[in-house]
Amino acid sequence: MTTRLIFIPILGAFIGWSTNVLAIKLIFWPYEPVKIPLTKWWVHGVIPKRRREIAANIGQVVEEQLFSIDDVISYLEAAETRDSLLNSTLEAVLNAIVKKMPHYTPGYVKDILANIFEEILKKELPTMLDNLSMSIGQEIRQKINLSKIIEDRINEFEISDLERLILQVSSKELNYIKIMGGVVGFFIGLVQAALAAVIM
Protein backbone atom coordinates (compact mmCIF):
# COMPACT_ATOMS: atom_id res chain seq x y z
CA MET A 1 0.00 0.00 0.00
CA THR A 2 2.81 2.40 0.93
CA THR A 3 4.50 1.72 -2.40
CA ARG A 4 1.31 2.64 -4.24
CA LEU A 5 1.00 5.89 -2.28
CA ILE A 6 4.60 6.82 -3.09
CA PHE A 7 3.93 6.07 -6.76
CA ILE A 8 1.00 8.57 -6.92
CA PRO A 9 3.10 11.80 -6.73
CA ILE A 10 5.67 10.32 -9.11
CA LEU A 11 2.90 9.53 -11.59
CA GLY A 12 1.46 13.02 -11.04
CA ALA A 13 4.84 14.59 -11.82
CA PHE A 14 5.14 12.57 -15.02
CA ILE A 15 1.61 13.45 -16.11
CA GLY A 16 2.15 17.17 -15.38
CA TRP A 17 5.48 17.24 -17.22
CA SER A 18 4.27 15.23 -20.24
CA THR A 19 1.08 17.31 -20.49
CA ASN A 20 3.08 20.53 -20.76
CA VAL A 21 5.51 18.95 -23.23
CA LEU A 22 2.56 17.92 -25.40
CA ALA A 23 0.94 21.36 -25.06
CA ILE A 24 4.16 23.07 -26.20
CA LYS A 25 4.49 20.63 -29.09
CA LEU A 26 0.93 21.37 -30.19
CA ILE A 27 1.82 25.04 -30.51
CA PHE A 28 3.63 24.06 -33.73
CA TRP A 29 2.49 20.54 -34.62
CA PRO A 30 1.05 19.33 -36.85
CA TYR A 31 1.99 21.82 -39.55
CA GLU A 32 -1.02 20.79 -41.65
CA PRO A 33 -4.53 19.86 -40.37
CA VAL A 34 -4.81 16.19 -39.41
CA LYS A 35 -8.18 14.48 -38.89
CA ILE A 36 -8.53 12.29 -35.81
CA PRO A 37 -9.81 8.90 -37.00
CA LEU A 38 -13.47 8.05 -36.24
CA THR A 39 -14.20 11.62 -35.11
CA LYS A 40 -15.10 14.97 -36.63
CA TRP A 41 -12.14 16.60 -34.91
CA TRP A 42 -9.11 18.02 -36.66
CA VAL A 43 -5.74 18.78 -35.06
CA HIS A 44 -3.68 21.69 -36.31
CA GLY A 45 -0.76 23.49 -34.62
CA VAL A 46 -1.75 26.84 -33.12
CA ILE A 47 0.92 28.86 -34.94
CA PRO A 48 0.48 27.19 -38.36
CA LYS A 49 -3.30 27.57 -38.07
CA ARG A 50 -3.25 31.25 -37.04
CA ARG A 51 0.01 32.20 -38.69
CA ARG A 52 -1.32 35.08 -40.80
CA GLU A 53 -3.33 36.54 -37.94
CA ILE A 54 -0.32 36.31 -35.60
CA ALA A 55 1.98 37.88 -38.22
CA ALA A 56 -0.45 40.77 -38.74
CA ASN A 57 -0.73 41.34 -34.98
CA ILE A 58 3.06 41.31 -34.52
CA GLY A 59 3.51 43.81 -37.35
CA GLN A 60 0.86 46.09 -35.88
CA VAL A 61 2.30 45.93 -32.35
CA VAL A 62 5.85 46.61 -33.57
CA GLU A 63 4.77 49.64 -35.60
CA GLU A 64 2.46 51.07 -32.93
CA GLN A 65 4.50 50.43 -29.79
CA LEU A 66 8.12 49.64 -30.65
CA PHE A 67 9.36 51.09 -33.91
CA SER A 68 7.34 53.18 -36.34
CA ILE A 69 7.99 55.02 -39.58
CA ASP A 70 7.76 58.26 -37.60
CA ASP A 71 10.68 57.00 -35.47
CA VAL A 72 12.74 56.49 -38.63
CA ILE A 73 11.88 59.96 -39.89
CA SER A 74 12.60 61.51 -36.48
CA TYR A 75 16.02 59.86 -36.52
CA LEU A 76 16.72 61.21 -40.01
CA GLU A 77 15.65 64.68 -38.91
CA ALA A 78 17.58 64.62 -35.62
CA ALA A 79 20.31 67.25 -35.24
CA GLU A 80 23.11 64.69 -34.86
CA THR A 81 22.03 62.75 -37.95
CA ARG A 82 21.58 65.97 -39.90
CA ASP A 83 25.05 67.27 -38.96
CA SER A 84 26.67 63.94 -39.79
CA LEU A 85 24.90 63.81 -43.15
CA LEU A 86 25.80 67.44 -43.82
CA ASN A 87 29.50 66.89 -43.13
CA SER A 88 29.61 63.69 -45.20
CA THR A 89 27.84 65.35 -48.13
CA LEU A 90 30.06 68.43 -47.93
CA GLU A 91 33.23 66.34 -47.94
CA ALA A 92 32.04 64.14 -50.81
CA VAL A 93 31.00 67.10 -52.97
CA LEU A 94 34.25 69.01 -52.38
CA ASN A 95 36.34 65.94 -53.18
CA ALA A 96 34.36 65.42 -56.38
CA ILE A 97 34.84 69.06 -57.41
CA VAL A 98 38.57 68.99 -56.79
CA LYS A 99 38.96 65.74 -58.74
CA LYS A 100 37.08 67.22 -61.71
CA MET A 101 39.49 70.15 -61.96
CA PRO A 102 42.07 69.85 -64.74
CA HIS A 103 45.26 68.19 -63.55
CA TYR A 104 47.32 71.20 -64.60
CA THR A 105 45.40 73.52 -62.23
CA PRO A 106 47.87 74.91 -59.66
CA GLY A 107 47.44 73.62 -56.13
CA TYR A 108 46.82 77.06 -54.63
CA VAL A 109 44.05 77.67 -57.18
CA LYS A 110 42.43 74.38 -56.23
CA ASP A 111 42.59 75.41 -52.58
CA ILE A 112 41.01 78.80 -53.30
CA LEU A 113 38.22 77.26 -55.38
CA ALA A 114 37.66 74.54 -52.78
CA ASN A 115 37.30 77.20 -50.06
CA ILE A 116 34.84 79.18 -52.19
CA PHE A 117 32.72 76.11 -52.92
CA GLU A 118 32.91 75.08 -49.28
CA GLU A 119 31.47 78.43 -48.15
CA ILE A 120 28.70 78.21 -50.75
CA LEU A 121 27.85 74.64 -49.82
CA LYS A 122 27.88 75.39 -46.09
CA LYS A 123 25.33 78.10 -46.76
CA GLU A 124 23.09 76.20 -49.17
CA LEU A 125 23.38 72.55 -48.12
CA PRO A 126 21.43 72.79 -44.83
CA THR A 127 18.38 74.17 -46.63
CA MET A 128 18.73 71.60 -49.41
CA LEU A 129 19.03 68.75 -46.92
CA ASP A 130 16.05 70.02 -44.91
CA ASN A 131 13.92 70.12 -48.05
CA LEU A 132 15.19 66.70 -49.08
CA SER A 133 14.48 65.31 -45.60
CA MET A 134 10.91 66.63 -45.70
CA SER A 135 10.40 65.20 -49.17
CA ILE A 136 11.83 61.81 -48.16
CA GLY A 137 9.72 61.81 -45.00
CA GLN A 138 6.53 62.37 -46.97
CA GLU A 139 7.55 59.73 -49.50
CA ILE A 140 8.29 57.20 -46.74
CA ARG A 141 4.96 57.84 -45.01
CA GLN A 142 3.07 57.40 -48.26
CA LYS A 143 4.85 54.35 -49.65
CA ILE A 144 6.23 52.34 -46.72
CA ASN A 145 3.92 50.28 -44.53
CA LEU A 146 6.18 48.97 -41.76
CA SER A 147 3.59 46.66 -40.20
CA LYS A 148 2.90 45.09 -43.62
CA ILE A 149 6.63 44.57 -44.25
CA ILE A 150 7.00 42.77 -40.90
CA GLU A 151 3.82 40.75 -41.53
CA ASP A 152 5.03 39.65 -44.98
CA ARG A 153 8.49 38.80 -43.64
CA ILE A 154 7.02 36.53 -40.95
CA ASN A 155 4.72 34.86 -43.48
CA GLU A 156 7.73 34.15 -45.71
CA PHE A 157 9.26 31.96 -43.00
CA GLU A 158 8.87 28.22 -43.35
CA ILE A 159 6.94 26.93 -40.34
CA SER A 160 9.90 24.72 -39.39
CA ASP A 161 12.23 27.74 -39.45
CA LEU A 162 9.75 29.78 -37.43
CA GLU A 163 9.49 26.96 -34.89
CA ARG A 164 13.27 26.72 -34.60
CA LEU A 165 13.58 30.49 -34.16
CA ILE A 166 10.92 30.64 -31.43
CA LEU A 167 12.41 27.65 -29.60
CA GLN A 168 15.87 29.25 -29.70
CA VAL A 169 14.58 32.52 -28.28
CA SER A 170 12.32 31.03 -25.60
CA SER A 171 14.03 27.71 -24.78
CA LYS A 172 14.64 28.63 -21.12
CA GLU A 173 11.05 29.72 -20.60
CA LEU A 174 9.62 26.63 -22.29
CA ASN A 175 11.87 24.33 -20.26
CA TYR A 176 10.71 26.13 -17.13
CA ILE A 177 7.09 25.47 -18.11
CA LYS A 178 7.85 21.77 -18.59
CA ILE A 179 9.59 21.52 -15.21
CA MET A 180 6.82 23.43 -13.43
CA GLY A 181 4.30 21.02 -14.94
CA GLY A 182 6.19 18.18 -13.27
CA VAL A 183 6.48 20.05 -9.96
CA VAL A 184 2.78 20.95 -9.85
CA GLY A 185 1.84 17.41 -10.86
CA PHE A 186 4.06 16.02 -8.09
CA PHE A 187 2.44 18.17 -5.40
CA ILE A 188 -1.06 17.35 -6.64
CA GLY A 189 -0.11 13.67 -6.49
CA LEU A 190 1.29 14.21 -2.99
CA VAL A 191 -2.02 15.71 -1.83
CA GLN A 192 -3.92 12.83 -3.43
CA ALA A 193 -1.64 10.30 -1.72
CA ALA A 194 -2.14 12.03 1.64
CA LEU A 195 -5.92 12.02 1.22
CA ALA A 196 -5.83 8.37 0.18
CA ALA A 197 -3.77 7.49 3.26
CA VAL A 198 -6.24 9.28 5.54
CA ILE A 199 -9.27 7.64 3.94
CA MET A 200 -7.69 4.20 4.11
CSV table of C-alpha atoms in Angstrom, one decimal, residues 5-7 20-21 30 33 35 41-42 55-56 64 67 73 86 99 108 116 123 145-146 161 168 171 178 181:
chain,number,residue,atom,x,y,z
A,5,LEU,CA,1.0,5.9,-2.3
A,6,ILE,CA,4.6,6.8,-3.1
A,7,PHE,CA,3.9,6.1,-6.8
A,20,ASN,CA,3.1,20.5,-20.8
A,21,VAL,CA,5.5,18.9,-23.2
A,30,PRO,CA,1.1,19.3,-36.8
A,33,PRO,CA,-4.5,19.9,-40.4
A,35,LYS,CA,-8.2,14.5,-38.9
A,41,TRP,CA,-12.1,16.6,-34.9
A,42,TRP,CA,-9.1,18.0,-36.7
A,55,ALA,CA,2.0,37.9,-38.2
A,56,ALA,CA,-0.5,40.8,-38.7
A,64,GLU,CA,2.5,51.1,-32.9
A,67,PHE,CA,9.4,51.1,-33.9
A,73,ILE,CA,11.9,60.0,-39.9
A,86,LEU,CA,25.8,67.4,-43.8
A,99,LYS,CA,39.0,65.7,-58.7
A,108,TYR,CA,46.8,77.1,-54.6
A,116,ILE,CA,34.8,79.2,-52.2
A,123,LYS,CA,25.3,78.1,-46.8
A,145,ASN,CA,3.9,50.3,-44.5
A,146,LEU,CA,6.2,49.0,-41.8
A,161,ASP,CA,12.2,27.7,-39.4
A,168,GLN,CA,15.9,29.3,-29.7
A,171,SER,CA,14.0,27.7,-24.8
A,178,LYS,CA,7.9,21.8,-18.6
A,181,GLY,CA,4.3,21.0,-14.9
